[in-house]
């Protein structure tokens, strides 16, 4: 459990962390992951649409729906006491019309998130961000490698490598700041570009594959803990190998079941004496109980 004595992190509080403290953010997708991430002291917990890949097993994030996200957001929120919970708006939830985008963003807030995240910084996206902000919903921006654009980007690739692309990303970062976002995720961009953007804008940048100079960092829960090995980007640092530990624990359990070592007497319930059982069913049907080791 988080610390009930500690103040809840808010969107303005995250904004105020720029230059004062580095921001630690991680994704979570359900009650236990939210609870663990919160108890560990995360400033921000993102219910990321990466859940499409690491929890639902899709090859990318494009199949994730608003209903999927709301279901997982509600679960995470139930486990979090202190961190700011940000709901990641999935593909097609803010692409059709401004009105539909605001309504979808509102669903995250009604599910208990305190902010939403939106990918992209082109002018149409900025208008959508402004409308969501106008509905009193804090917005976190996200530029660079935006996984929902995987088909137009031609894959999960480093962004901002050439001067034109880098300049476009700087312009988008400034537009996102001016629109009123409280923070900005920079994904898979060169360290030097992320540093430049971080110095140029007044809101905190949170990097993933964007080097050390961002105001904060984010990693996917399953990547950090070694729970997902379908694809591990270069920028992931694995802090544990929980997946291997889980597999080994399940193997031990299965061998205990097959060898008759589980459950033992302390893990079982008893009715009393064999005489009590006989009184219930009569001698004929009493199955002799094996002696516990
Ligand atoms: O969906 C997600 O997990 C994300 C983070 C990688 C920033 O968008």
Short mmCIF file of C-alpha atoms and ligand atoms in Angstrom, two decimals:
data_model
loop_
_atom_site.label_atom_id
_atom_site.label_comp_id
_atom_site.label_asym_id
_atom_site.label_seq_id
_atom_site.Cartn_x
_atom_site.Cartn_y
_atom_site.Cartn_z
CA UNK A 1 0.00 0.00 0.00
CA UNK A 2 1.10 3.62 -0.60
CA UNK A 3 1.64 5.96 2.31
CA UNK A 4 -1.68 7.49 3.50
CA UNK A 5 0.29 10.17 5.40
CA UNK A 6 1.96 11.34 2.18
CA UNK A 7 0.28 13.93 -0.05
CA UNK A 8 -1.20 12.77 -3.35
CA UNK A 9 0.82 13.82 -6.40
CA UNK A 10 -1.16 16.17 -8.65
CA UNK A 11 -0.62 17.42 -12.21
CA UNK A 12 0.44 20.92 -11.00
CA UNK A 13 2.82 19.25 -8.52
CA UNK A 14 4.45 17.32 -11.38
CA UNK A 15 4.81 20.55 -13.36
CA UNK A 16 6.49 22.18 -10.35
CA UNK A 17 9.04 19.34 -10.12
CA UNK A 18 10.90 20.72 -13.15
CA UNK A 19 14.34 21.80 -12.00
CA UNK A 20 13.57 20.71 -8.44
CA UNK A 21 13.56 16.91 -8.57
CA UNK A 22 13.76 14.14 -11.14
CA UNK A 23 10.43 12.49 -11.87
CA UNK A 24 10.05 8.72 -11.61
CA UNK A 25 7.25 7.24 -13.69
CA UNK A 26 6.29 3.66 -14.50
CA UNK A 27 3.35 1.99 -16.19
CA UNK A 28 0.86 -0.28 -14.42
CA UNK A 29 -2.11 -2.22 -15.73
CA UNK A 30 -3.99 -3.76 -12.83
CA UNK A 31 -4.54 -3.64 -9.05
CA UNK A 32 -1.34 -5.45 -7.97
CA UNK A 33 0.97 -3.63 -10.39
CA UNK A 34 -0.56 -0.27 -9.42
CA UNK A 35 -0.21 -1.08 -5.75
CA UNK A 36 3.43 -2.20 -6.08
CA UNK A 37 4.41 0.81 -8.24
CA UNK A 38 2.75 3.16 -5.74
CA UNK A 39 4.28 1.51 -2.66
CA UNK A 40 7.71 1.80 -4.33
CA UNK A 41 7.22 5.58 -4.46
CA UNK A 42 6.45 6.34 -8.14
CA UNK A 43 5.54 9.95 -8.80
CA UNK A 44 3.41 9.07 -11.81
CA UNK A 45 1.75 5.80 -12.77
CA UNK A 46 0.71 5.57 -16.40
CA UNK A 47 -1.97 3.11 -17.39
CA UNK A 48 -0.26 2.76 -20.74
CA UNK A 49 -1.82 1.41 -23.91
CA UNK A 50 1.37 -0.68 -24.01
CA UNK A 51 -0.93 -3.06 -22.14
CA UNK A 52 -2.02 -4.13 -25.62
CA UNK A 53 1.41 -5.72 -26.06
CA UNK A 54 2.59 -6.70 -22.59
CA UNK A 55 -0.74 -7.79 -21.09
CA UNK A 56 -3.07 -8.60 -24.00
CA UNK A 57 -0.46 -10.08 -26.36
CA UNK A 58 -1.09 -7.96 -29.47
CA UNK A 59 1.88 -7.13 -31.73
CA UNK A 60 1.29 -3.37 -31.26
CA UNK A 61 -0.99 -0.97 -29.37
CA UNK A 62 -3.50 -0.34 -32.16
CA UNK A 63 -6.11 -2.91 -31.12
CA UNK A 64 -6.56 -1.46 -27.64
CA UNK A 65 -9.99 0.14 -27.10
CA UNK A 66 -11.25 2.79 -24.71
CA UNK A 67 -13.24 0.07 -22.92
CA UNK A 68 -10.03 -1.99 -22.43
CA UNK A 69 -8.27 1.08 -21.04
CA UNK A 70 -11.10 2.04 -18.70
CA UNK A 71 -11.28 -1.50 -17.32
CA UNK A 72 -7.54 -1.47 -16.53
CA UNK A 73 -7.56 2.14 -15.28
CA UNK A 74 -10.24 1.31 -12.69
CA UNK A 75 -8.14 -1.62 -11.45
CA UNK A 76 -4.94 0.46 -11.17
CA UNK A 77 -6.73 3.32 -9.42
CA UNK A 78 -7.95 0.91 -6.72
CA UNK A 79 -4.32 0.09 -5.89
CA UNK A 80 -2.87 3.62 -5.85
CA UNK A 81 -2.83 6.02 -2.91
CA UNK A 82 -0.08 8.54 -3.68
CA UNK A 83 1.01 8.62 -7.31
CA UNK A 84 -0.62 10.65 -10.05
CA UNK A 85 -2.55 8.19 -12.24
CA UNK A 86 -2.48 9.06 -15.95
CA UNK A 87 -4.73 7.23 -18.42
CA UNK A 88 -3.29 6.68 -21.88
CA UNK A 89 -5.83 7.51 -24.58
CA UNK A 90 -5.73 4.66 -27.12
CA UNK A 91 -5.73 4.73 -30.90
CA UNK A 92 -8.93 6.19 -32.42
CA UNK A 93 -10.13 7.63 -29.12
CA UNK A 94 -8.97 11.17 -30.04
CA UNK A 95 -8.60 10.97 -33.82
CA UNK A 96 -12.19 11.27 -35.07
CA UNK A 97 -13.55 14.51 -33.63
CA UNK A 98 -12.75 16.98 -30.87
CA UNK A 99 -16.11 16.31 -29.19
CA UNK A 100 -15.57 12.55 -29.13
CA UNK A 101 -12.02 13.09 -27.80
CA UNK A 102 -13.24 15.19 -24.88
CA UNK A 103 -15.92 12.63 -24.05
CA UNK A 104 -13.38 9.79 -24.13
CA UNK A 105 -10.92 11.75 -21.99
CA UNK A 106 -13.73 12.35 -19.49
CA UNK A 107 -14.29 8.59 -19.22
CA UNK A 108 -10.74 8.20 -17.88
CA UNK A 109 -11.38 10.86 -15.24
CA UNK A 110 -14.63 9.18 -14.27
CA UNK A 111 -12.70 5.91 -13.97
CA UNK A 112 -10.43 7.60 -11.38
CA UNK A 113 -7.44 8.79 -13.45
CA UNK A 114 -6.28 12.35 -12.72
CA UNK A 115 -4.94 13.10 -16.20
CA UNK A 116 -4.72 11.67 -19.70
CA UNK A 117 -1.86 11.23 -22.16
CA UNK A 118 -2.15 11.89 -25.89
CA UNK A 119 0.34 11.10 -28.65
CA UNK A 120 1.42 13.67 -31.23
CA UNK A 121 1.85 17.42 -31.56
CA UNK A 122 0.60 18.43 -35.01
CA UNK A 123 -1.83 21.37 -35.20
CA UNK A 124 -5.03 19.24 -35.25
CA UNK A 125 -3.77 17.36 -32.20
CA UNK A 126 -3.04 20.63 -30.39
CA UNK A 127 -6.67 21.72 -30.92
CA UNK A 128 -7.84 18.44 -29.41
CA UNK A 129 -5.47 18.86 -26.45
CA UNK A 130 -6.81 22.39 -25.88
CA UNK A 131 -10.40 21.16 -25.88
CA UNK A 132 -9.59 18.41 -23.36
CA UNK A 133 -7.79 20.93 -21.16
CA UNK A 134 -10.83 23.17 -21.48
CA UNK A 135 -12.87 20.34 -19.95
CA UNK A 136 -10.61 20.63 -16.84
CA UNK A 137 -8.64 17.50 -17.69
CA UNK A 138 -4.84 17.72 -17.32
CA UNK A 139 -3.01 16.42 -20.39
CA UNK A 140 0.45 14.85 -20.70
CA UNK A 141 1.90 15.12 -24.21
CA UNK A 142 3.93 12.43 -25.99
CA UNK A 143 6.15 12.95 -29.05
CA UNK A 144 9.05 11.24 -30.81
CA UNK A 145 8.30 7.56 -31.36
CA UNK A 146 4.53 7.54 -30.92
CA UNK A 147 3.59 3.84 -31.07
CA UNK A 148 0.06 4.54 -32.34
CA UNK A 149 1.70 5.94 -35.52
CA UNK A 150 3.74 2.75 -36.07
CA UNK A 151 2.31 2.26 -39.57
CA UNK A 152 2.99 5.81 -40.75
CA UNK A 153 6.42 5.85 -39.08
CA UNK A 154 7.27 2.51 -40.73
CA UNK A 155 8.12 0.72 -37.48
CA UNK A 156 9.28 1.32 -33.92
CA UNK A 157 12.23 3.53 -34.89
CA UNK A 158 14.39 6.32 -33.46
CA UNK A 159 12.84 9.72 -34.32
CA UNK A 160 14.38 13.18 -34.80
CA UNK A 161 17.58 11.88 -36.37
CA UNK A 162 17.80 14.49 -39.13
CA UNK A 163 17.62 18.27 -38.82
CA UNK A 164 14.13 18.66 -40.32
CA UNK A 165 12.63 15.97 -38.14
CA UNK A 166 14.40 17.33 -35.04
CA UNK A 167 13.12 20.84 -35.78
CA UNK A 168 9.57 19.51 -36.20
CA UNK A 169 9.78 17.78 -32.82
CA UNK A 170 11.05 20.97 -31.15
CA UNK A 171 8.11 22.91 -32.67
CA UNK A 172 5.67 20.25 -31.48
CA UNK A 173 7.15 20.33 -27.96
CA UNK A 174 6.72 24.10 -27.81
CA UNK A 175 3.14 23.86 -29.13
CA UNK A 176 2.32 21.22 -26.50
CA UNK A 177 3.79 23.41 -23.76
CA UNK A 178 1.89 26.47 -25.00
CA UNK A 179 -1.37 24.50 -25.22
CA UNK A 180 -1.07 23.94 -21.46
CA UNK A 181 0.07 20.33 -21.02
CA UNK A 182 1.63 19.68 -17.61
CA UNK A 183 4.40 17.39 -18.91
CA UNK A 184 5.71 15.77 -22.05
CA UNK A 185 6.92 12.24 -22.79
CA UNK A 186 9.85 12.07 -25.25
CA UNK A 187 10.15 8.57 -26.67
CA UNK A 188 13.12 7.21 -28.60
CA UNK A 189 14.85 10.42 -29.67
CA UNK A 190 18.57 11.26 -29.56
CA UNK A 191 19.89 12.40 -26.17
CA UNK A 192 21.04 15.76 -27.59
CA UNK A 193 17.58 16.55 -29.01
CA UNK A 194 15.87 15.55 -25.75
CA UNK A 195 18.28 17.81 -23.85
CA UNK A 196 17.55 20.73 -26.17
CA UNK A 197 13.78 20.28 -25.80
CA UNK A 198 14.13 19.90 -22.03
CA UNK A 199 16.03 23.19 -21.84
CA UNK A 200 13.64 24.98 -24.20
CA UNK A 201 10.29 24.25 -22.54
CA UNK A 202 9.04 25.07 -19.07
CA UNK A 203 7.14 21.80 -18.49
CA UNK A 204 8.94 18.61 -17.41
CA UNK A 205 10.05 16.15 -20.07
CA UNK A 206 9.84 12.47 -19.23
CA UNK A 207 12.12 10.32 -21.33
CA UNK A 208 11.95 6.75 -22.56
CA UNK A 209 14.89 6.06 -24.82
CA UNK A 210 15.69 9.78 -24.74
CA UNK A 211 18.86 9.90 -22.62
CA UNK A 212 19.68 11.22 -19.19
CA UNK A 213 18.90 14.93 -19.58
CA UNK A 214 15.11 14.69 -19.40
CA UNK A 215 13.39 15.86 -16.23
CA UNK A 216 12.18 12.34 -15.54
CA UNK A 217 12.14 8.81 -16.90
CA UNK A 218 9.46 6.23 -17.62
CA UNK A 219 9.70 2.49 -18.22
CA UNK A 220 7.11 -0.17 -18.94
CA UNK A 221 6.45 -2.27 -15.81
CA UNK A 222 6.91 -5.59 -17.62
CA UNK A 223 10.17 -4.46 -19.29
CA UNK A 224 11.72 -3.20 -16.05
CA UNK A 225 10.84 -6.39 -14.20
CA UNK A 226 11.63 -8.91 -16.93
CA UNK A 227 8.05 -10.05 -17.47
CA UNK A 228 7.91 -9.48 -21.23
CA UNK A 229 10.55 -10.74 -23.61
CA UNK A 230 8.84 -10.62 -27.03
CA UNK A 231 10.81 -7.46 -27.79
CA UNK A 232 13.24 -5.58 -25.56
CA UNK A 233 14.26 -2.15 -26.89
CA UNK A 234 17.87 -0.97 -26.40
CA UNK A 235 16.73 1.69 -23.91
CA UNK A 236 15.23 -0.79 -21.43
CA UNK A 237 17.18 -1.52 -18.28
CA UNK A 238 16.01 -4.77 -16.71
CA UNK A 239 16.04 -4.51 -12.92
CA UNK A 240 14.76 -8.06 -12.27
CA UNK A 241 13.89 -11.33 -13.99
CA UNK A 242 10.50 -11.85 -12.42
CA UNK A 243 9.19 -13.84 -15.41
CA UNK A 244 11.87 -16.51 -14.92
CA UNK A 245 11.18 -16.58 -11.18
CA UNK A 246 7.44 -16.99 -11.79
CA UNK A 247 8.07 -19.85 -14.22
CA UNK A 248 10.36 -21.62 -11.78
CA UNK A 249 7.82 -21.23 -8.93
CA UNK A 250 5.05 -22.71 -11.12
CA UNK A 251 7.33 -25.61 -12.15
CA UNK A 252 7.99 -26.38 -8.47
CA UNK A 253 4.27 -26.24 -7.71
CA UNK A 254 3.43 -28.63 -10.58
CA UNK A 255 6.09 -31.09 -9.52
CA UNK A 256 4.80 -30.94 -5.90
CA UNK A 257 1.29 -31.69 -7.20
CA UNK A 258 2.50 -34.59 -9.35
CA UNK A 259 4.72 -36.06 -6.62
CA UNK A 260 2.04 -35.75 -3.91
CA UNK A 261 3.90 -33.07 -1.89
CA UNK A 262 1.12 -30.46 -2.18
CA UNK A 263 -1.01 -29.83 -0.19
CA UNK A 264 0.42 -30.89 3.17
CA UNK A 265 -1.53 -31.30 6.38
CA UNK A 266 -1.10 -27.66 7.46
CA UNK A 267 -2.56 -26.57 4.12
CA UNK A 268 -5.65 -28.80 4.52
CA UNK A 269 -8.87 -28.75 6.56
CA UNK A 270 -10.11 -31.65 8.71
CA UNK A 271 -13.51 -32.80 9.92
CA UNK A 272 -12.41 -34.26 13.21
CA UNK A 273 -11.89 -37.95 13.84
CA UNK A 274 -12.50 -40.89 11.50
CA UNK A 275 -15.36 -41.81 13.88
CA UNK A 276 -17.12 -38.50 13.03
CA UNK A 277 -16.81 -39.29 9.34
CA UNK A 278 -18.16 -42.81 9.89
CA UNK A 279 -21.18 -41.35 11.68
CA UNK A 280 -21.93 -39.25 8.58
CA UNK A 281 -21.56 -41.83 5.84
CA UNK A 282 -21.35 -45.24 7.45
CA UNK A 283 -18.36 -47.62 7.40
CA UNK A 284 -18.74 -48.67 3.80
CA UNK A 285 -17.94 -45.38 2.14
CA UNK A 286 -15.18 -44.08 4.38
CA UNK A 287 -12.04 -43.65 2.35
CA UNK A 288 -8.96 -44.19 4.51
CA UNK A 289 -7.06 -40.90 4.76
CA UNK A 290 -3.37 -41.08 3.91
CA UNK A 291 -1.15 -40.16 6.81
CA UNK A 292 0.45 -36.72 6.48
CA UNK A 293 4.28 -36.76 6.38
O1 LIG B 1 1.87 3.03 -23.36
C1 LIG B 1 2.92 3.26 -22.73
O2 LIG B 1 3.40 2.46 -21.92
C2 LIG B 1 3.59 4.53 -23.01
C3 LIG B 1 4.91 4.77 -22.34
C4 LIG B 1 5.95 3.95 -22.96
C5 LIG B 1 5.27 6.19 -22.32
O3 LIG B 1 3.09 5.32 -23.74
#
